[in-house]
Amino acid sequence: MWNTLYNWLDERLGLNDLYTNLLDRPEPLGNWWNTLGSASLFLFLLQGATGIFLTVYYTPSPDHAYDSIQYIMNDVAFGWLIRGIHHWGASLMVLVVFIHMLRVFVTASYKYPRELTWLVGIGLLLMTLGMGFTGYLLPWHQMAYWATTVGTQIAGSLPFLGDFVLKTLRGGPDLSALTLQRFFAAHIWILPAALVALIGAHLYLIIKHGESHFPDPED
Amino acid sequence: MNPETKQKINAKYERELQRGEFFWPDSIFKDVIVSLGIFLVLLLLATFVGVHDAPKADPSDTSYIPRPEWYFLFLFKFLALYGQIPVLGKIEWVATVVIPGLAIALLTLLPFIDKTPHRYYARRALPLAIMAILVLGIVLLTFLADVPTVAADGSSLLGTLQTLAGLVIPSLAYLAFIMFAYRARENAVRLISWTSLLAGVLMIGCTVATLALHQPAAAEAAEVPASLVDRIVAGQDLYSIHCVECHGEDGAVTTIEGVKGLEGKEIPPINGKDILYTLNDASLSEVIAYGRPDAGMNPFGKAYNPEGLTRSEIDYIVTFMRYSWDDRFEKPQIKPLFPPLAEGEVPSYAVHIQPIVKRYCISCHRPGKDSYNYFMDTYENILKSGDDSDSNVIAGDENSFLLQVIQGTPIPDTVNPGKDLIGVMPPKGHLKPDAIEAFRRWILMGMPETAEDAAGLTWPTPAATPKP
């Protein structure tokens, strides 16, 4: 019975091919440092899942953002847990992605033939920081408001283009409802979409070239 | 890279695969364990540490000191230190755009800059040393983020040490690395390793010295009321300070009495349906923040008054009004203002007196109010301020002015007979018997400040000293 079902699915989905190409791959001897990439992916998925839950109650407007988070924390069943995981997961994700980058740097895994994997990886690191920056404003509390004021000011210190960048980030000369709205859009649509695309490219390249081995004196 | 090198690299990788492991199940096993571990850590953090929120954003409160997420702190500190450099420090965009931009560009293009096929650590001393110093710098700057560059006493020692740790030593180390890499052919690796070790130790040393010298200011624990009860209590405390003079304790006042400039003004009661049913929370907040100029109500928001209320504080007052007077809302169980006194227990300032004073006295008895300069905002002020500071609170004396007036006995004016020097307090209404009893025990037993001070004292039971 199960065999029939499996064979039926295999003929149509190519399960056996998936198994040989994705799972049954030979790899160089790895150690615990090799788990940081998959840990980053896990954290991304966790942030995605908890983030989706949060958008059910969160309202991206200056009048309601703070109160909607108070509501999530105090009145929604397990809202505090979802928000807590999302809050701490963000910090941990920045940390894990950064250490993953350091590991790749130290073992020189960015060299031939994995140059593009590194390039995409730096894109992922910067987007993760972008997620942290945009997400920090969303609770609309004093710390968020003033940190973003200063953060966008720093981006606005760019010569010539500074004023344009500042107004693009804030949606005007000052932090306003528009700023919150576009940080929200960037945080839940623009950056995640770009992240998913880059993660896809990153994973394809890893499967294509395999994980690098730890260097020995021969290398 | 020539074809032979590529072939050599690929052949070596094949050999590594031969003596390697399989993605399933060997690698996946470790991946799953680490991911589960991370999930567990997050669960623990979310449950036992939680999220510490700040008060609601208030654009008019410009005194707030901004603080970014911890992983951006090192950039803030770097900017602060960079600003100390003479001349160059004035060109802000060098530090905000050029240096971070250059660092990101170098990191991105790394595979195209470092094109040698060598991967073994000993052959990559230069990039490893540069990265080690960079990461160490980031970590140390994060630790230093809260130390000011100029100490409170004006000495620049802290700033100098931080600049050494965060800018000077790393820059010198980088210069040395590059010089060794291109000049000292055979000894390069050894020299770079020793230099980075030396630079690292010096940087850590300067950081530790800075942290040891720096006396961190006692962190103001800005506790944000989380639960509904906490918010209602916070609102009631704020109402008792800012609103009670005109609107009265229960919000029912229709004619203002005893307030300079507003004497005899007719106002609508704010505890009835007329106000609470017609204005929603947002409108009530606006009224408090911006006032009712046509009706004589002052604006209480920070936008008009630097001493004013923040957005969050106004929200708490509105919550208090809703749950206390709006019959559509059910007020939750609220714990008493101070823990009831047990037989023989002596109250302390911290536990009993301060909450009472905050609720019933401080509205008038605070700096800026006409109250014969008697301020009740701190323990010291309650004992020692005011025009009659010698007679207001006397340890162990039933004739202390404070005790007289709260028990309904005005203090007669000795200069103008027939007039009162101090009327009964509070001027409208009176304290509840348990609050008066707390004041009596507190003053007669010598005004203990903390709960520990009070714990050593015992209030004689009624049997021992018959009360009048």
Coordinates of C-alpha atoms in Angstrom, one line a residue, chain A residues 27-213:
Chain A
E27 CA 30.4 16.0 1.9
P28 CA 33.8 16.7 3.4
L29 CA 34.1 15.9 7.0
G30 CA 32.4 18.7 8.8
N31 CA 32.1 19.9 12.4
W32 CA 29.8 22.1 14.5
W33 CA 31.0 25.3 12.8
N34 CA 29.3 24.0 9.6
T35 CA 25.9 24.2 11.2
L36 CA 25.8 28.0 11.3
G37 CA 24.4 28.4 7.8
S38 CA 21.4 26.1 8.4
A39 CA 21.0 27.8 11.8
S40 CA 20.6 31.1 10.0
L41 CA 18.1 29.5 7.7
F42 CA 16.2 28.1 10.6
L43 CA 16.1 31.5 12.3
F44 CA 14.9 33.1 9.1
L45 CA 12.0 30.7 8.9
L46 CA 11.2 31.2 12.6
Q47 CA 11.3 35.0 12.2
G48 CA 9.0 34.6 9.2
A49 CA 6.5 32.4 11.0
T50 CA 6.4 34.6 14.2
G51 CA 6.4 37.7 12.1
I52 CA 3.3 36.5 10.2
F53 CA 1.6 35.9 13.5
L54 CA 2.5 39.4 14.7
T55 CA 1.0 41.1 11.6
V56 CA -2.4 39.7 12.5
Y57 CA -2.6 42.1 15.4
Y58 CA 0.1 44.7 14.7
T59 CA -1.1 48.1 13.2
P60 CA 1.6 50.2 11.4
S61 CA 0.3 53.6 12.3
P62 CA 1.7 56.0 14.9
D63 CA -1.7 56.1 16.7
H64 CA -2.0 52.4 17.1
A65 CA 1.4 50.7 16.7
Y66 CA 2.3 51.0 20.4
D67 CA -1.1 50.0 21.7
S68 CA -1.4 47.1 19.3
I69 CA 1.9 45.7 20.6
Q70 CA 0.7 46.3 24.2
Y71 CA -2.3 44.3 23.2
I72 CA -0.2 41.5 21.7
M73 CA 1.9 41.4 24.9
N74 CA -1.0 41.5 27.4
D75 CA -4.2 40.3 25.9
V76 CA -3.5 37.9 23.0
A77 CA -3.0 34.2 24.1
F78 CA 0.7 33.5 23.9
G79 CA 1.3 36.9 22.2
W80 CA 4.1 37.6 24.6
L81 CA 5.8 34.3 23.5
I82 CA 5.5 35.0 19.8
R83 CA 6.8 38.6 20.2
G84 CA 9.5 37.4 22.6
I85 CA 10.8 34.8 20.1
H86 CA 10.6 37.4 17.3
H87 CA 12.5 40.0 19.4
W88 CA 15.2 37.7 20.6
G89 CA 15.3 35.8 17.3
A90 CA 16.3 39.0 15.5
S91 CA 19.3 39.6 17.8
L92 CA 20.3 36.0 17.5
M93 CA 20.0 35.9 13.8
V94 CA 22.3 38.9 13.4
L95 CA 24.8 37.2 15.6
V96 CA 24.6 33.8 13.9
V97 CA 24.8 35.2 10.4
F98 CA 27.8 37.3 11.4
I99 CA 29.6 34.3 12.9
H100 CA 28.7 32.3 9.8
M101 CA 30.4 35.0 7.7
L102 CA 33.5 34.9 10.1
R103 CA 33.7 31.1 9.7
V104 CA 33.7 31.3 6.0
F105 CA 36.3 34.0 6.1
V106 CA 38.6 32.1 8.4
T107 CA 38.5 28.8 6.4
A108 CA 38.8 30.9 3.1
S109 CA 35.8 29.1 1.7
Y110 CA 35.0 32.1 -0.4
K111 CA 37.8 31.1 -2.9
Y112 CA 37.4 29.3 -6.2
P113 CA 34.8 28.0 -7.0
R114 CA 32.6 29.6 -4.4
E115 CA 33.1 33.4 -5.1
L116 CA 29.5 33.9 -6.0
T117 CA 28.3 32.1 -2.8
W118 CA 30.2 34.7 -0.8
L119 CA 28.9 37.6 -2.8
V120 CA 25.3 36.4 -2.3
G121 CA 26.1 35.8 1.4
I122 CA 27.2 39.4 1.9
G123 CA 23.9 40.5 0.4
L124 CA 22.2 38.2 3.0
L125 CA 24.2 39.7 5.8
L126 CA 23.4 43.3 4.8
M127 CA 19.7 42.4 4.4
T128 CA 19.6 40.8 7.8
L129 CA 21.0 44.1 9.2
G130 CA 18.4 46.0 7.2
M131 CA 15.7 43.8 8.7
G132 CA 17.0 44.6 12.2
F133 CA 17.0 48.4 11.4
T134 CA 13.5 48.5 9.9
G135 CA 12.1 46.2 12.5
Y136 CA 13.4 48.2 15.4
L137 CA 11.1 51.2 14.5
L138 CA 7.9 49.2 14.4
P139 CA 7.1 49.1 18.2
W140 CA 7.0 52.9 17.9
H141 CA 8.3 53.5 21.4
Q142 CA 10.7 56.2 22.5
M143 CA 13.8 54.1 22.0
A144 CA 12.7 53.1 18.5
Y145 CA 11.6 56.6 17.5
W146 CA 14.8 58.3 18.5
A147 CA 17.2 55.6 17.3
T148 CA 15.6 55.7 13.9
T149 CA 15.7 59.5 13.9
V150 CA 19.5 59.3 14.5
G151 CA 19.9 56.3 12.2
T152 CA 18.3 58.0 9.2
Q153 CA 20.2 61.2 10.0
I154 CA 23.4 59.3 9.7
A155 CA 22.3 57.9 6.3
G156 CA 21.4 61.5 5.4
S157 CA 25.0 62.7 6.0
L158 CA 26.0 61.3 2.6
P159 CA 27.4 64.1 0.5
F160 CA 25.2 65.5 -2.3
L161 CA 22.7 62.6 -2.1
G162 CA 22.1 62.9 1.7
D163 CA 19.0 64.9 1.6
F164 CA 17.4 62.6 -1.0
V165 CA 18.3 59.5 1.0
L166 CA 17.0 61.0 4.2
K167 CA 13.7 62.0 2.6
T168 CA 13.4 58.6 0.9
L169 CA 13.9 56.7 4.1
R170 CA 11.6 58.9 6.2
G171 CA 9.1 59.7 3.5
G172 CA 9.5 63.4 4.3
P173 CA 11.8 65.7 6.3
D174 CA 10.7 64.2 9.6
L175 CA 9.7 60.8 11.1
S176 CA 6.0 60.4 10.5
A177 CA 3.3 57.9 9.7
L178 CA 4.9 57.6 6.3
T179 CA 8.2 56.5 7.8
L180 CA 6.5 53.8 9.9
Q181 CA 4.4 52.7 6.9
R182 CA 7.5 52.3 4.6
F183 CA 9.6 50.7 7.3
F184 CA 6.8 48.2 7.8
A185 CA 6.6 47.6 4.0
A186 CA 10.3 47.1 3.8
H187 CA 10.3 44.8 6.9
I188 CA 7.5 42.5 5.8
W189 CA 7.5 42.6 2.0
I190 CA 10.6 44.1 0.3
L191 CA 13.4 42.8 2.4
P192 CA 11.9 39.3 3.0
A193 CA 11.2 38.9 -0.7
A194 CA 14.8 39.8 -1.6
L195 CA 16.0 37.6 1.3
V196 CA 14.1 34.6 0.0
A197 CA 15.5 35.1 -3.6
L198 CA 19.0 35.4 -2.3
I199 CA 18.6 32.4 0.1
G200 CA 17.5 30.4 -3.0
A201 CA 20.6 31.4 -4.9
H202 CA 22.8 30.8 -1.9
L203 CA 21.4 27.3 -1.4
Y204 CA 21.6 26.4 -5.1
L205 CA 25.3 27.4 -5.1
I206 CA 26.0 25.4 -2.0
I207 CA 24.4 22.3 -3.5
K208 CA 26.1 22.9 -6.8
H209 CA 29.6 23.2 -5.3
G210 CA 29.2 21.3 -2.1
E211 CA 30.4 22.5 1.3
S212 CA 34.1 23.4 1.4
H213 CA 36.5 21.3 3.4

